[in-house]
Structure formats: C-alpha cells, structure tokens
mmCIF file of C-alpha atoms in Angstrom:
data_model
loop_
_atom_site.group_PDB
_atom_site.id
_atom_site.type_symbol
_atom_site.label_atom_id
_atom_site.label_comp_id
_atom_site.label_asym_id
_atom_site.label_seq_id
_atom_site.Cartn_x
_atom_site.Cartn_y
_atom_site.Cartn_z
ATOM 1 C CA UNK A 1 -9.779 5.317 12.655
ATOM 2 C CA UNK A 2 -12.983 7.991 11.808
ATOM 3 C CA UNK A 3 -15.770 5.734 12.608
ATOM 4 C CA UNK A 4 -16.791 7.849 15.682
ATOM 5 C CA UNK A 5 -16.945 10.679 13.992
ATOM 6 C CA UNK A 6 -18.751 9.452 10.604
ATOM 7 C CA UNK A 7 -21.918 10.653 11.509
ATOM 8 C CA UNK A 8 -20.449 14.504 12.171
ATOM 9 C CA UNK A 9 -18.054 14.272 9.132
ATOM 10 C CA UNK A 10 -21.373 12.484 6.675
ATOM 11 C CA UNK A 11 -23.183 16.143 7.322
ATOM 12 C CA UNK A 12 -20.462 18.217 6.111
ATOM 13 C CA UNK A 13 -19.645 19.038 2.177
ATOM 14 C CA UNK A 14 -15.719 17.618 2.025
ATOM 15 C CA UNK A 15 -13.949 18.482 -0.783
ATOM 16 C CA UNK A 16 -10.456 16.784 -2.472
ATOM 17 C CA UNK A 17 -8.719 19.632 -4.390
ATOM 18 C CA UNK A 18 -7.241 16.663 -6.326
ATOM 19 C CA UNK A 19 -6.934 14.818 -9.906
ATOM 20 C CA UNK A 20 -4.825 12.194 -8.965
ATOM 21 C CA UNK A 21 -7.259 8.551 -9.230
ATOM 22 C CA UNK A 22 -4.966 7.447 -6.376
ATOM 23 C CA UNK A 23 -5.814 9.637 -3.820
ATOM 24 C CA UNK A 24 -9.397 9.593 -5.130
ATOM 25 C CA UNK A 25 -9.206 5.839 -4.293
ATOM 26 C CA UNK A 26 -7.430 6.310 -1.190
ATOM 27 C CA UNK A 27 -10.030 8.546 -0.058
ATOM 28 C CA UNK A 28 -12.905 6.189 -0.810
ATOM 29 C CA UNK A 29 -10.893 3.295 0.756
ATOM 30 C CA UNK A 30 -11.340 4.712 4.038
ATOM 31 C CA UNK A 31 -14.919 5.628 3.884
ATOM 32 C CA UNK A 32 -14.683 9.442 3.425
ATOM 33 C CA UNK A 33 -17.383 10.771 1.302
ATOM 34 C CA UNK A 34 -15.640 13.792 -0.673
ATOM 35 C CA UNK A 35 -16.283 15.699 -3.616
ATOM 36 C CA UNK A 36 -13.414 15.782 -6.082
ATOM 37 C CA UNK A 37 -11.971 18.791 -7.677
ATOM 38 C CA UNK A 38 -9.066 18.356 -9.649
ATOM 39 C CA UNK A 39 -7.070 22.015 -9.126
ATOM 40 C CA UNK A 40 -6.032 23.950 -12.149
ATOM 41 C CA UNK A 41 -3.382 25.504 -10.100
ATOM 42 C CA UNK A 42 -0.475 25.363 -12.705
ATOM 43 C CA UNK A 43 2.266 24.683 -9.943
ATOM 44 C CA UNK A 44 4.535 26.320 -11.130
ATOM 45 C CA UNK A 45 6.397 27.149 -8.089
ATOM 46 C CA UNK A 46 10.017 27.416 -7.880
ATOM 47 C CA UNK A 47 11.457 25.218 -5.413
ATOM 48 C CA UNK A 48 14.757 27.357 -4.879
ATOM 49 C CA UNK A 49 12.343 30.071 -3.568
ATOM 50 C CA UNK A 50 11.844 27.543 -0.668
ATOM 51 C CA UNK A 51 13.998 27.187 2.346
ATOM 52 C CA UNK A 52 12.504 23.205 2.780
ATOM 53 C CA UNK A 53 10.872 20.574 0.667
ATOM 54 C CA UNK A 54 8.178 20.512 3.558
ATOM 55 C CA UNK A 55 7.496 24.286 2.686
ATOM 56 C CA UNK A 56 7.516 23.518 -0.852
ATOM 57 C CA UNK A 57 4.702 20.631 -0.504
ATOM 58 C CA UNK A 58 2.955 22.669 1.294
ATOM 59 C CA UNK A 59 2.747 25.754 -0.276
ATOM 60 C CA UNK A 60 1.985 23.712 -3.152
ATOM 61 C CA UNK A 61 -1.082 21.847 -1.527
ATOM 62 C CA UNK A 62 -2.368 25.162 -0.213
ATOM 63 C CA UNK A 63 -2.458 26.879 -3.551
ATOM 64 C CA UNK A 64 -4.309 23.933 -4.875
ATOM 65 C CA UNK A 65 -6.795 24.258 -2.458
ATOM 66 C CA UNK A 66 -7.268 27.955 -2.567
ATOM 67 C CA UNK A 67 -7.562 28.021 -6.468
ATOM 68 C CA UNK A 68 -10.483 25.189 -5.766
ATOM 69 C CA UNK A 69 -11.963 27.251 -2.950
ATOM 70 C CA UNK A 70 -12.134 30.429 -4.756
ATOM 71 C CA UNK A 71 -13.845 28.235 -7.628
ATOM 72 C CA UNK A 72 -16.705 26.728 -5.113
ATOM 73 C CA UNK A 73 -17.396 29.937 -3.633
ATOM 74 C CA UNK A 74 -17.732 31.455 -7.110
ATOM 75 C CA UNK A 75 -20.837 28.957 -7.244
ATOM 76 C CA UNK A 76 -22.481 30.559 -4.369
ATOM 77 C CA UNK A 77 -21.297 28.012 -2.041
ATOM 78 C CA UNK A 78 -19.316 27.257 0.975
ATOM 79 C CA UNK A 79 -17.448 23.693 1.364
ATOM 80 C CA UNK A 80 -17.029 22.732 4.978
ATOM 81 C CA UNK A 81 -13.839 20.739 4.426
ATOM 82 C CA UNK A 82 -11.015 21.132 1.626
ATOM 83 C CA UNK A 83 -8.223 18.639 1.402
ATOM 84 C CA UNK A 84 -5.742 19.397 -0.999
ATOM 85 C CA UNK A 85 -1.859 17.500 -1.004
ATOM 86 C CA UNK A 86 1.208 17.654 -2.967
ATOM 87 C CA UNK A 87 4.029 14.856 -3.413
ATOM 88 C CA UNK A 88 7.382 15.026 -4.274
ATOM 89 C CA UNK A 89 10.533 12.335 -4.522
ATOM 90 C CA UNK A 90 13.788 13.472 -3.224
ATOM 91 C CA UNK A 91 17.103 12.142 -3.277
ATOM 92 C CA UNK A 92 20.830 13.785 -2.819
ATOM 93 C CA UNK A 93 18.939 17.032 -2.225
ATOM 94 C CA UNK A 94 16.989 17.209 -5.725
ATOM 95 C CA UNK A 95 13.716 17.249 -6.330
ATOM 96 C CA UNK A 96 12.070 14.837 -9.326
ATOM 97 C CA UNK A 97 8.386 15.973 -10.210
ATOM 98 C CA UNK A 98 6.743 13.855 -12.659
ATOM 99 C CA UNK A 99 8.643 13.053 -15.870
ATOM 100 C CA UNK A 100 8.269 15.035 -19.078
ATOM 101 C CA UNK A 101 9.485 12.833 -21.278
ATOM 102 C CA UNK A 102 9.979 9.221 -21.384
ATOM 103 C CA UNK A 103 13.717 9.800 -21.575
ATOM 104 C CA UNK A 104 13.394 11.749 -18.575
ATOM 105 C CA UNK A 105 11.188 8.781 -16.785
ATOM 106 C CA UNK A 106 14.338 6.516 -17.695
ATOM 107 C CA UNK A 107 17.106 8.820 -15.917
ATOM 108 C CA UNK A 108 15.135 8.924 -12.817
ATOM 109 C CA UNK A 109 14.275 5.300 -12.419
ATOM 110 C CA UNK A 110 17.784 4.821 -13.552
ATOM 111 C CA UNK A 111 18.767 6.890 -10.636
ATOM 112 C CA UNK A 112 16.281 5.301 -8.149
ATOM 113 C CA UNK A 113 17.906 2.013 -8.856
ATOM 114 C CA UNK A 114 19.387 0.393 -6.122
ATOM 115 C CA UNK A 115 19.353 3.176 -3.750
ATOM 116 C CA UNK A 116 16.919 4.697 -1.046
ATOM 117 C CA UNK A 117 14.912 8.171 -1.780
ATOM 118 C CA UNK A 118 12.861 10.359 0.268
ATOM 119 C CA UNK A 119 9.086 10.697 -0.893
ATOM 120 C CA UNK A 120 7.530 14.262 0.662
ATOM 121 C CA UNK A 121 3.998 14.447 0.702
ATOM 122 C CA UNK A 122 2.702 18.128 2.165
ATOM 123 C CA UNK A 123 -1.085 18.159 2.758
ATOM 124 C CA UNK A 124 -3.552 21.113 3.455
ATOM 125 C CA UNK A 125 -6.778 20.895 5.466
ATOM 126 C CA UNK A 126 -9.084 23.779 5.234
ATOM 127 C CA UNK A 127 -12.120 24.897 7.151
ATOM 128 C CA UNK A 128 -13.512 28.294 6.540
ATOM 129 C CA UNK A 129 -11.927 29.948 9.561
ATOM 130 C CA UNK A 130 -8.815 27.495 9.970
ATOM 131 C CA UNK A 131 -6.309 26.124 8.223
ATOM 132 C CA UNK A 132 -4.260 23.282 8.995
ATOM 133 C CA UNK A 133 -0.850 21.912 7.520
ATOM 134 C CA UNK A 134 2.054 19.208 7.772
ATOM 135 C CA UNK A 135 4.213 17.150 6.020
ATOM 136 C CA UNK A 136 4.772 13.258 5.798
ATOM 137 C CA UNK A 137 7.900 11.768 4.484
ATOM 138 C CA UNK A 138 8.812 8.273 3.622
ATOM 139 C CA UNK A 139 12.001 6.238 2.556
ATOM 140 C CA UNK A 140 12.019 4.254 -0.516
ATOM 141 C CA UNK A 141 14.452 1.710 -0.710
ATOM 142 C CA UNK A 142 14.272 0.390 -4.543
ATOM 143 C CA UNK A 143 15.891 -2.871 -5.600
ATOM 144 C CA UNK A 144 18.748 -3.130 -8.464
ATOM 145 C CA UNK A 145 16.665 -2.589 -11.707
ATOM 146 C CA UNK A 146 18.390 -3.755 -15.190
ATOM 147 C CA UNK A 147 17.901 -1.307 -18.136
ATOM 148 C CA UNK A 148 15.249 -3.875 -19.706
ATOM 149 C CA UNK A 149 12.788 -3.893 -16.567
ATOM 150 C CA UNK A 150 13.164 0.028 -17.045
ATOM 151 C CA UNK A 151 12.236 0.129 -20.359
ATOM 152 C CA UNK A 152 9.451 -2.715 -19.603
ATOM 153 C CA UNK A 153 7.923 -0.755 -17.089
ATOM 154 C CA UNK A 154 7.941 2.789 -18.570
ATOM 155 C CA UNK A 155 6.140 1.053 -21.998
ATOM 156 C CA UNK A 156 3.398 0.322 -19.202
ATOM 157 C CA UNK A 157 2.737 3.973 -19.619
ATOM 158 C CA UNK A 158 2.714 3.996 -15.761
ATOM 159 C CA UNK A 159 5.307 6.579 -14.872
ATOM 160 C CA UNK A 160 4.441 9.450 -16.729
ATOM 161 C CA UNK A 161 1.860 11.001 -14.324
ATOM 162 C CA UNK A 162 3.870 10.359 -11.387
ATOM 163 C CA UNK A 163 6.432 12.101 -9.342
ATOM 164 C CA UNK A 164 9.408 10.223 -9.304
ATOM 165 C CA UNK A 165 8.053 8.277 -12.629
ATOM 166 C CA UNK A 166 7.081 5.530 -10.504
ATOM 167 C CA UNK A 167 3.098 4.385 -8.947
ATOM 168 C CA UNK A 168 3.931 1.881 -6.007
ATOM 169 C CA UNK A 169 0.201 0.785 -5.924
ATOM 170 C CA UNK A 170 0.772 -0.360 -8.996
ATOM 171 C CA UNK A 171 3.166 -2.379 -11.410
ATOM 172 C CA UNK A 172 6.061 -0.029 -9.916
ATOM 173 C CA UNK A 173 5.419 -1.502 -6.502
ATOM 174 C CA UNK A 174 7.388 -4.635 -7.579
ATOM 175 C CA UNK A 175 10.548 -2.020 -7.489
ATOM 176 C CA UNK A 176 10.396 -1.585 -3.927
ATOM 177 C CA UNK A 177 12.279 -3.622 -1.561
ATOM 178 C CA UNK A 178 11.571 -1.755 1.362
ATOM 179 C CA UNK A 179 9.503 1.356 2.817
ATOM 180 C CA UNK A 180 10.220 3.410 6.007
ATOM 181 C CA UNK A 181 7.362 5.483 7.081
ATOM 182 C CA UNK A 182 3.678 5.772 5.951
ATOM 183 C CA UNK A 183 3.111 3.958 2.743
ATOM 184 C CA UNK A 184 0.354 6.413 1.933
ATOM 185 C CA UNK A 185 2.575 9.484 1.920
ATOM 186 C CA UNK A 186 4.082 7.412 -1.386
ATOM 187 C CA UNK A 187 0.613 7.023 -3.056
ATOM 188 C CA UNK A 188 0.024 10.431 -2.014
ATOM 189 C CA UNK A 189 -1.993 10.975 0.715
ATOM 190 C CA UNK A 190 -0.806 10.277 4.071
ATOM 191 C CA UNK A 191 -3.776 8.557 5.991
ATOM 192 C CA UNK A 192 -3.107 8.288 9.516
ATOM 193 C CA UNK A 193 -1.762 12.066 9.614
ATOM 194 C CA UNK A 194 -4.917 13.030 7.662
ATOM 195 C CA UNK A 195 -7.251 10.792 9.542
ATOM 196 C CA UNK A 196 -5.570 11.992 13.005
ATOM 197 C CA UNK A 197 -5.801 15.605 12.048
ATOM 198 C CA UNK A 198 -9.611 15.121 11.197
ATOM 199 C CA UNK A 199 -10.281 13.204 13.985
ATOM 200 C CA UNK A 200 -8.999 16.161 16.107
ATOM 201 C CA UNK A 201 -11.043 18.978 14.470
ATOM 202 C CA UNK A 202 -13.962 17.152 14.378
ATOM 203 C CA UNK A 203 -14.073 16.039 17.906
ATOM 204 C CA UNK A 204 -13.826 19.260 19.352
ATOM 205 C CA UNK A 205 -16.292 20.235 17.360
ATOM 206 C CA UNK A 206 -18.824 17.821 18.483
ATOM 207 C CA UNK A 207 -17.598 18.029 22.079
ATOM 208 C CA UNK A 208 -18.225 21.883 21.942
ATOM 209 C CA UNK A 209 -22.078 21.346 20.626
ATOM 210 C CA UNK B 1 9.836 -5.675 -12.447
ATOM 211 C CA UNK B 2 8.629 -8.743 -14.977
ATOM 212 C CA UNK B 3 8.061 -6.809 -18.151
ATOM 213 C CA UNK B 4 11.419 -8.363 -19.907
ATOM 214 C CA UNK B 5 9.899 -11.799 -18.992
ATOM 215 C CA UNK B 6 6.373 -10.898 -19.800
ATOM 216 C CA UNK B 7 6.019 -12.990 -23.171
ATOM 217 C CA UNK B 8 7.325 -15.762 -21.627
ATOM 218 C CA UNK B 9 5.223 -15.307 -18.668
ATOM 219 C CA UNK B 10 2.189 -15.326 -20.800
ATOM 220 C CA UNK B 11 2.801 -18.642 -22.130
ATOM 221 C CA UNK B 12 2.472 -20.130 -18.866
ATOM 222 C CA UNK B 13 -0.423 -21.228 -16.580
ATOM 223 C CA UNK B 14 0.113 -19.613 -13.477
ATOM 224 C CA UNK B 15 -1.906 -20.384 -10.597
ATOM 225 C CA UNK B 16 -2.478 -18.479 -7.222
ATOM 226 C CA UNK B 17 -3.530 -20.980 -4.470
ATOM 227 C CA UNK B 18 -5.501 -18.253 -2.690
ATOM 228 C CA UNK B 19 -9.058 -16.902 -2.030
ATOM 229 C CA UNK B 20 -7.693 -13.997 -0.476
ATOM 230 C CA UNK B 21 -9.139 -10.588 -2.222
ATOM 231 C CA UNK B 22 -6.041 -8.635 -1.704
ATOM 232 C CA UNK B 23 -3.974 -11.415 -2.930
ATOM 233 C CA UNK B 24 -5.784 -11.332 -6.218
ATOM 234 C CA UNK B 25 -5.781 -7.937 -6.532
ATOM 235 C CA UNK B 26 -1.981 -7.502 -5.954
ATOM 236 C CA UNK B 27 -1.397 -9.806 -8.781
ATOM 237 C CA UNK B 28 -3.908 -8.274 -10.914
ATOM 238 C CA UNK B 29 -2.084 -4.754 -10.058
ATOM 239 C CA UNK B 30 1.382 -5.894 -11.619
ATOM 240 C CA UNK B 31 0.032 -7.498 -14.440
ATOM 241 C CA UNK B 32 0.199 -10.766 -13.930
ATOM 242 C CA UNK B 33 -2.100 -13.267 -15.655
ATOM 243 C CA UNK B 34 -2.994 -15.871 -12.955
ATOM 244 C CA UNK B 35 -5.929 -18.250 -12.138
ATOM 245 C CA UNK B 36 -7.529 -17.935 -9.191
ATOM 246 C CA UNK B 37 -7.666 -21.157 -6.904
ATOM 247 C CA UNK B 38 -8.736 -20.822 -3.374
ATOM 248 C CA UNK B 39 -7.280 -23.699 -1.226
ATOM 249 C CA UNK B 40 -9.151 -25.863 0.463
ATOM 250 C CA UNK B 41 -6.342 -26.847 2.914
ATOM 251 C CA UNK B 42 -8.020 -26.487 6.551
ATOM 252 C CA UNK B 43 -4.936 -24.393 8.056
ATOM 253 C CA UNK B 44 -4.617 -26.771 10.770
ATOM 254 C CA UNK B 45 -1.156 -26.856 11.752
ATOM 255 C CA UNK B 46 -0.161 -26.472 15.450
ATOM 256 C CA UNK B 47 2.512 -23.307 15.409
ATOM 257 C CA UNK B 48 4.248 -25.173 18.603
ATOM 258 C CA UNK B 49 5.406 -27.767 16.384
ATOM 259 C CA UNK B 50 7.417 -25.560 14.314
ATOM 260 C CA UNK B 51 10.437 -23.816 15.485
ATOM 261 C CA UNK B 52 10.070 -20.376 13.998
ATOM 262 C CA UNK B 53 7.242 -18.340 12.684
ATOM 263 C CA UNK B 54 8.851 -18.219 9.155
ATOM 264 C CA UNK B 55 8.982 -22.085 9.338
ATOM 265 C CA UNK B 56 5.069 -22.137 9.991
ATOM 266 C CA UNK B 57 3.759 -19.867 7.302
ATOM 267 C CA UNK B 58 5.727 -21.453 4.720
ATOM 268 C CA UNK B 59 4.805 -24.846 5.736
ATOM 269 C CA UNK B 60 1.065 -23.606 5.632
ATOM 270 C CA UNK B 61 1.278 -21.845 2.083
ATOM 271 C CA UNK B 62 3.290 -24.730 1.010
ATOM 272 C CA UNK B 63 -0.126 -27.125 2.158
ATOM 273 C CA UNK B 64 -1.909 -24.768 0.094
ATOM 274 C CA UNK B 65 -0.009 -25.019 -3.127
ATOM 275 C CA UNK B 66 -0.073 -28.854 -2.693
ATOM 276 C CA UNK B 67 -3.695 -29.153 -2.104
ATOM 277 C CA UNK B 68 -4.497 -26.877 -4.812
ATOM 278 C CA UNK B 69 -1.632 -28.651 -7.372
ATOM 279 C CA UNK B 70 -3.857 -32.379 -6.354
ATOM 280 C CA UNK B 71 -7.120 -30.918 -7.492
ATOM 281 C CA UNK B 72 -5.318 -29.414 -10.843
ATOM 282 C CA UNK B 73 -3.877 -32.441 -11.422
ATOM 283 C CA UNK B 74 -6.846 -34.709 -11.082
ATOM 284 C CA UNK B 75 -8.546 -32.487 -13.699
ATOM 285 C CA UNK B 76 -6.059 -34.188 -15.883
ATOM 286 C CA UNK B 77 -3.607 -30.976 -16.165
ATOM 287 C CA UNK B 78 -0.133 -29.876 -15.193
ATOM 288 C CA UNK B 79 0.197 -26.130 -13.974
ATOM 289 C CA UNK B 80 3.194 -24.387 -14.790
ATOM 290 C CA UNK B 81 3.902 -22.672 -11.644
ATOM 291 C CA UNK B 82 1.838 -22.457 -7.873
ATOM 292 C CA UNK B 83 1.997 -19.532 -5.601
ATOM 293 C CA UNK B 84 0.996 -19.745 -2.278
ATOM 294 C CA UNK B 85 0.654 -17.841 0.873
ATOM 295 C CA UNK B 86 0.246 -17.364 4.288
ATOM 296 C CA UNK B 87 0.578 -14.160 6.290
ATOM 297 C CA UNK B 88 0.321 -14.147 10.314
ATOM 298 C CA UNK B 89 0.826 -11.383 12.783
ATOM 299 C CA UNK B 90 3.248 -11.670 15.638
ATOM 300 C CA UNK B 91 3.587 -9.533 18.907
ATOM 301 C CA UNK B 92 5.788 -10.621 21.847
ATOM 302 C CA UNK B 93 6.183 -14.107 20.655
ATOM 303 C CA UNK B 94 2.436 -14.497 20.068
ATOM 304 C CA UNK B 95 0.746 -15.350 16.984
ATOM 305 C CA UNK B 96 -2.330 -13.253 16.300
ATOM 306 C CA UNK B 97 -4.662 -15.311 12.876
ATOM 307 C CA UNK B 98 -7.846 -14.011 11.790
ATOM 308 C CA UNK B 99 -10.130 -13.087 14.842
ATOM 309 C CA UNK B 100 -12.776 -15.844 15.687
ATOM 310 C CA UNK B 101 -15.168 -13.280 17.039
ATOM 311 C CA UNK B 102 -15.723 -9.601 17.422
ATOM 312 C CA UNK B 103 -14.870 -9.663 21.103
ATOM 313 C CA UNK B 104 -11.229 -11.326 19.909
ATOM 314 C CA UNK B 105 -10.893 -8.707 17.183
ATOM 315 C CA UNK B 106 -11.318 -6.109 20.131
ATOM 316 C CA UNK B 107 -8.617 -7.451 22.048
ATOM 317 C CA UNK B 108 -6.308 -8.008 19.139
ATOM 318 C CA UNK B 109 -6.779 -4.324 18.281
ATOM 319 C CA UNK B 110 -6.364 -3.328 21.648
ATOM 320 C CA UNK B 111 -3.139 -5.100 21.888
ATOM 321 C CA UNK B 112 -1.809 -3.720 18.636
ATOM 322 C CA UNK B 113 -2.698 -0.593 19.587
ATOM 323 C CA UNK B 114 0.579 2.297 19.931
ATOM 324 C CA UNK B 115 2.778 0.037 19.661
ATOM 325 C CA UNK B 116 4.885 -2.085 17.114
ATOM 326 C CA UNK B 117 4.104 -5.370 15.601
ATOM 327 C CA UNK B 118 5.847 -7.765 13.025
ATOM 328 C CA UNK B 119 3.980 -9.374 9.917
ATOM 329 C CA UNK B 120 4.968 -12.517 8.726
ATOM 330 C CA UNK B 121 4.298 -13.733 4.807
ATOM 331 C CA UNK B 122 5.485 -17.186 4.146
ATOM 332 C CA UNK B 123 5.540 -17.596 -0.265
ATOM 333 C CA UNK B 124 5.964 -20.687 -1.732
ATOM 334 C CA UNK B 125 6.337 -20.859 -5.600
ATOM 335 C CA UNK B 126 6.225 -24.283 -7.207
ATOM 336 C CA UNK B 127 7.335 -25.448 -10.740
ATOM 337 C CA UNK B 128 6.480 -28.824 -11.342
ATOM 338 C CA UNK B 129 10.096 -29.884 -10.628
ATOM 339 C CA UNK B 130 10.972 -27.071 -8.331
ATOM 340 C CA UNK B 131 10.074 -25.414 -5.204
ATOM 341 C CA UNK B 132 10.764 -22.159 -4.185
ATOM 342 C CA UNK B 133 10.098 -20.966 -0.706
ATOM 343 C CA UNK B 134 11.063 -17.466 1.450
ATOM 344 C CA UNK B 135 9.345 -15.422 3.952
ATOM 345 C CA UNK B 136 9.610 -11.814 4.198
ATOM 346 C CA UNK B 137 8.765 -9.494 7.738
ATOM 347 C CA UNK B 138 7.825 -6.163 8.128
ATOM 348 C CA UNK B 139 7.497 -4.011 11.046
ATOM 349 C CA UNK B 140 3.898 -2.359 11.516
ATOM 350 C CA UNK B 141 3.389 0.403 14.226
ATOM 351 C CA UNK B 142 0.015 1.061 15.128
ATOM 352 C CA UNK B 143 -0.975 4.733 16.594
ATOM 353 C CA UNK B 144 -2.771 4.530 19.968
ATOM 354 C CA UNK B 145 -6.283 4.129 19.107
ATOM 355 C CA UNK B 146 -9.262 4.901 21.576
ATOM 356 C CA UNK B 147 -11.973 2.014 22.274
ATOM 357 C CA UNK B 148 -14.428 4.061 20.304
ATOM 358 C CA UNK B 149 -12.447 3.879 17.508
ATOM 359 C CA UNK B 150 -11.740 0.211 17.588
ATOM 360 C CA UNK B 151 -15.544 -0.778 17.895
ATOM 361 C CA UNK B 152 -16.018 1.427 15.408
ATOM 362 C CA UNK B 153 -13.871 -0.153 12.976
ATOM 363 C CA UNK B 154 -15.210 -3.784 14.058
ATOM 364 C CA UNK B 155 -18.812 -2.457 12.887
ATOM 365 C CA UNK B 156 -17.337 -2.141 9.463
ATOM 366 C CA UNK B 157 -16.909 -5.987 9.479
ATOM 367 C CA UNK B 158 -13.423 -5.403 7.776
ATOM 368 C CA UNK B 159 -11.499 -6.819 10.992
ATOM 369 C CA UNK B 160 -13.196 -10.629 10.719
ATOM 370 C CA UNK B 161 -11.325 -12.232 7.649
ATOM 371 C CA UNK B 162 -7.746 -10.791 8.359
ATOM 372 C CA UNK B 163 -4.433 -11.825 10.360
ATOM 373 C CA UNK B 164 -4.242 -9.463 13.433
ATOM 374 C CA UNK B 165 -7.943 -8.219 13.114
ATOM 375 C CA UNK B 166 -6.639 -5.632 10.226
ATOM 376 C CA UNK B 167 -6.662 -4.815 6.580
ATOM 377 C CA UNK B 168 -4.123 -2.163 5.872
ATOM 378 C CA UNK B 169 -5.360 -1.810 2.461
ATOM 379 C CA UNK B 170 -8.769 -0.640 3.517
ATOM 380 C CA UNK B 171 -10.087 1.126 6.924
ATOM 381 C CA UNK B 172 -7.675 -0.696 8.492
ATOM 382 C CA UNK B 173 -4.514 1.624 6.966
ATOM 383 C CA UNK B 174 -5.895 4.686 8.913
ATOM 384 C CA UNK B 175 -4.259 3.274 12.364
ATOM 385 C CA UNK B 176 -0.765 2.746 10.577
ATOM 386 C CA UNK B 177 1.407 5.421 11.532
ATOM 387 C CA UNK B 178 4.749 3.985 10.248
ATOM 388 C CA UNK B 179 5.684 0.328 7.988
ATOM 389 C CA UNK B 180 9.397 -0.958 8.232
ATOM 390 C CA UNK B 181 9.875 -3.595 5.142
ATOM 391 C CA UNK B 182 7.354 -4.574 2.354
ATOM 392 C CA UNK B 183 4.393 -2.797 2.466
ATOM 393 C CA UNK B 184 2.804 -5.982 0.359
ATOM 394 C CA UNK B 185 4.016 -8.148 2.691
ATOM 395 C CA UNK B 186 1.270 -6.829 4.985
ATOM 396 C CA UNK B 187 -1.589 -6.646 2.406
ATOM 397 C CA UNK B 188 -0.542 -10.647 2.285
ATOM 398 C CA UNK B 189 1.795 -11.165 -0.706
ATOM 399 C CA UNK B 190 5.605 -9.039 -0.814
ATOM 400 C CA UNK B 191 5.813 -8.504 -4.238
ATOM 401 C CA UNK B 192 9.458 -7.706 -4.684
ATOM 402 C CA UNK B 193 10.829 -10.911 -3.513
ATOM 403 C CA UNK B 194 8.234 -12.952 -5.332
ATOM 404 C CA UNK B 195 8.855 -10.690 -8.663
ATOM 405 C CA UNK B 196 12.636 -11.295 -8.021
ATOM 406 C CA UNK B 197 11.655 -14.727 -7.746
ATOM 407 C CA UNK B 198 9.593 -15.158 -10.749
ATOM 408 C CA UNK B 199 12.361 -13.160 -12.629
ATOM 409 C CA UNK B 200 15.380 -15.133 -11.849
ATOM 410 C CA UNK B 201 13.629 -18.150 -12.408
ATOM 411 C CA UNK B 202 12.124 -17.514 -16.241
ATOM 412 C CA UNK B 203 15.039 -15.199 -16.772
ATOM 413 C CA UNK B 204 17.402 -18.493 -16.532
ATOM 414 C CA UNK B 205 14.599 -20.925 -18.729
ATOM 415 C CA UNK B 206 14.593 -18.029 -21.502
ATOM 416 C CA UNK B 207 18.531 -17.703 -21.596
ATOM 417 C CA UNK B 208 18.976 -21.606 -21.552
ATOM 418 C CA UNK B 209 16.589 -21.933 -24.648
#
C-alpha cells in the first residue's frame, strides 16, 4: 500500500519504539525502513484507571513512544516518525498480559481453549507536531486443547513473552481455528490501519509541497 | 498442537509436496521436520469439470502428492506421510489463479479492491494405505486500493507467483482489512486443520502400539 509514497518515507527517519521481534519482522516484511528502539517504559499503568481496553493499550503505546522520543532527543537528533504499539488479550472482561510463570501460562491457555477471545492492539504514530492514535480489535477462536498439548507448547518456551501466552505466528498458530479481523493485530501491529494512517499522513505532505 | 506426538512424528519420513517458500516456512514455524519435494504435476485440471471449488483444489493437491510419491518410490524408498496443498482465490463464482502477466495481476487486484473474496486451500495428507482430504475456506476483505498502489505493488514483483495476485504474508498483507477463517489458509496451508488431522492420525497409531 505504501509503494506510491516510498520515496517520501525513505527520506524520513522512522523509529519503531518496540523490542518485539514480531513487530520488527512485520515492519521489514512490508518494506518499511525503521530503526528499532526498544522502549524502556515500565508498562506499569493500572488497567483499572482506564474506562476501556482501547484507552489502556493506546496510553501504554503512547508512553513507549514518549520514552523513546525523549532518549532520541537527548542524543541531539529529532526523528520524523515514531511508531509504538501495545497488545493485550481479553476474555470475559479480563485482561491477559504476558504470563509471569509457566503455571500462569498454563492457566491462560487452558481458559482460552475451545473459546473466542479478543486481541486489542493500540498504536501510536507520532510526528514532531502531531499524534495519531488508534486501536484495532480481532477475535480469535481457539480449538479445544488437551492438557498434554498445552504442556507441550509451554515446553517450547514460546508462550512466556507473549500477551495471552501464545504466538499466532509460531507454534501457537496451530491452536487457532479462526480469526475475525486483521490477523496482524494479533501478531502485534495492525498493518492495514497503520499503513492507511501513514499513507494519508505522507500523501498529504507530498501534495502540500 | 503436535508436541505430544513429536517423538512419533520425528521417526516418520514426512514429505511436503510443494515448492512454495510460504508453505515451507509455515511447516518450519510449527516445528515439523519435512523434506521438500516440489511437485512436477502440471496443474492443468479443468475447473469446469469439477462440481465445486473444493473438489478442484483437493484433486489438484492429490495429483501433486501422487506425482511426488511416484518419484520417491522410483528411488526405492517409501515415505510415511506426504502432504500436498493447492490454493485458489474465488470471487463472484470466478477462480483467480496465479497471474500470467502484470496486466492480468493489475486486473485481479483492481477487482479485489474494496471487496471480499474467498480463498480455498485443499489439502491432502497421504499415508501408505490411507488418504485424508479436506478444504478450508477463508474470507478476505481488501481495503480500497488506488491505481498507484496497485501499480506500486506489482513493481515489487510479489504478485506474480501467487494465487489472486497477492501474498498476505508480505507487502500484500497491507491491503487486507480483515480475514474471517484460518489466516494460514490464505498463506497456503491451513495449520489448525492440518495439525488436527496429523494429531488424530498419529495419536491413534501410538495408542494402538
């Protein structure tokens, strides 16, 4: 989608405020040249102080972006675009972040088994004088998993650094019977909406010139 | 999903009858050890001689498997499992295979723009004395694309070897607003159903022993 503005984007300094290897791969797959700056933001916001899951993931994404921006500016340079994102799994009104133990991963996967849950990814695109925020949601239907399958999956090590305890782009993809929405929201970066935002932002800039 | 039968699968000679780098990557991502044998089957079946799209993709997948099996057996060896697949894009009752020219790719992508289409992937899993066939379908909703975006995408070279003229796991993923079904059906190998079939086949075998 971004090809017509590639020459514009290639002249911009774009930073992805994320340490996620999945987000890095997605950005590379779509041919976007971005520097990777893992955010040092502690991700300690209290979900109960937000009215919606969207508000929570967008604020976390914004705090990641602002933390990275401050470090970049401290180096005496100014980026053109900083992109940040935060992903959260929800079911029955509860939020599932990254499991903190194998036993928590087991409980998460056991409760996701045979049911649908919703993945929220909040995205912030920050230009020097403008901030665009949005959230995409995707429903994910898990097949029925037996305890051996869950234990075997935990033994691969894949669940531990992932919201909800699974990675859809890896072995975890074999659990997913069905998705409804942007698949890449589940991976961690909703590509369609992100590219639409970038296209609109930089198509305008090109036209103004 | 396959972890509990990994020790069984690791003793089997599994062949993927495909030359698709996407299918190869999927199989590797889920930790399945398979030999890659690109099929030499000409893919010349006449879709009009099949009652359903499912019957067409399953027969094409079967022919790919049988062609590879014949060559493997000619070498004096017998594989334990051969997996084959065929993917086709359909809209308004028409089938979209791989575009044969850039102009055909343009027409395909233009007609997919702003609309939903359905991807069929037929899969065949062949054991020496047993064949399992199934088809998965996934709906894909494209965002509205302008002509510059389509032309820019064709210039990347990505559309030419892909059914429907796009690759969802690459730059083409930025066009896809929404999927409904197994995302991996669109990539070319429905992982959930394939792994369910393998799990049932080899869990049984293990229990019989």
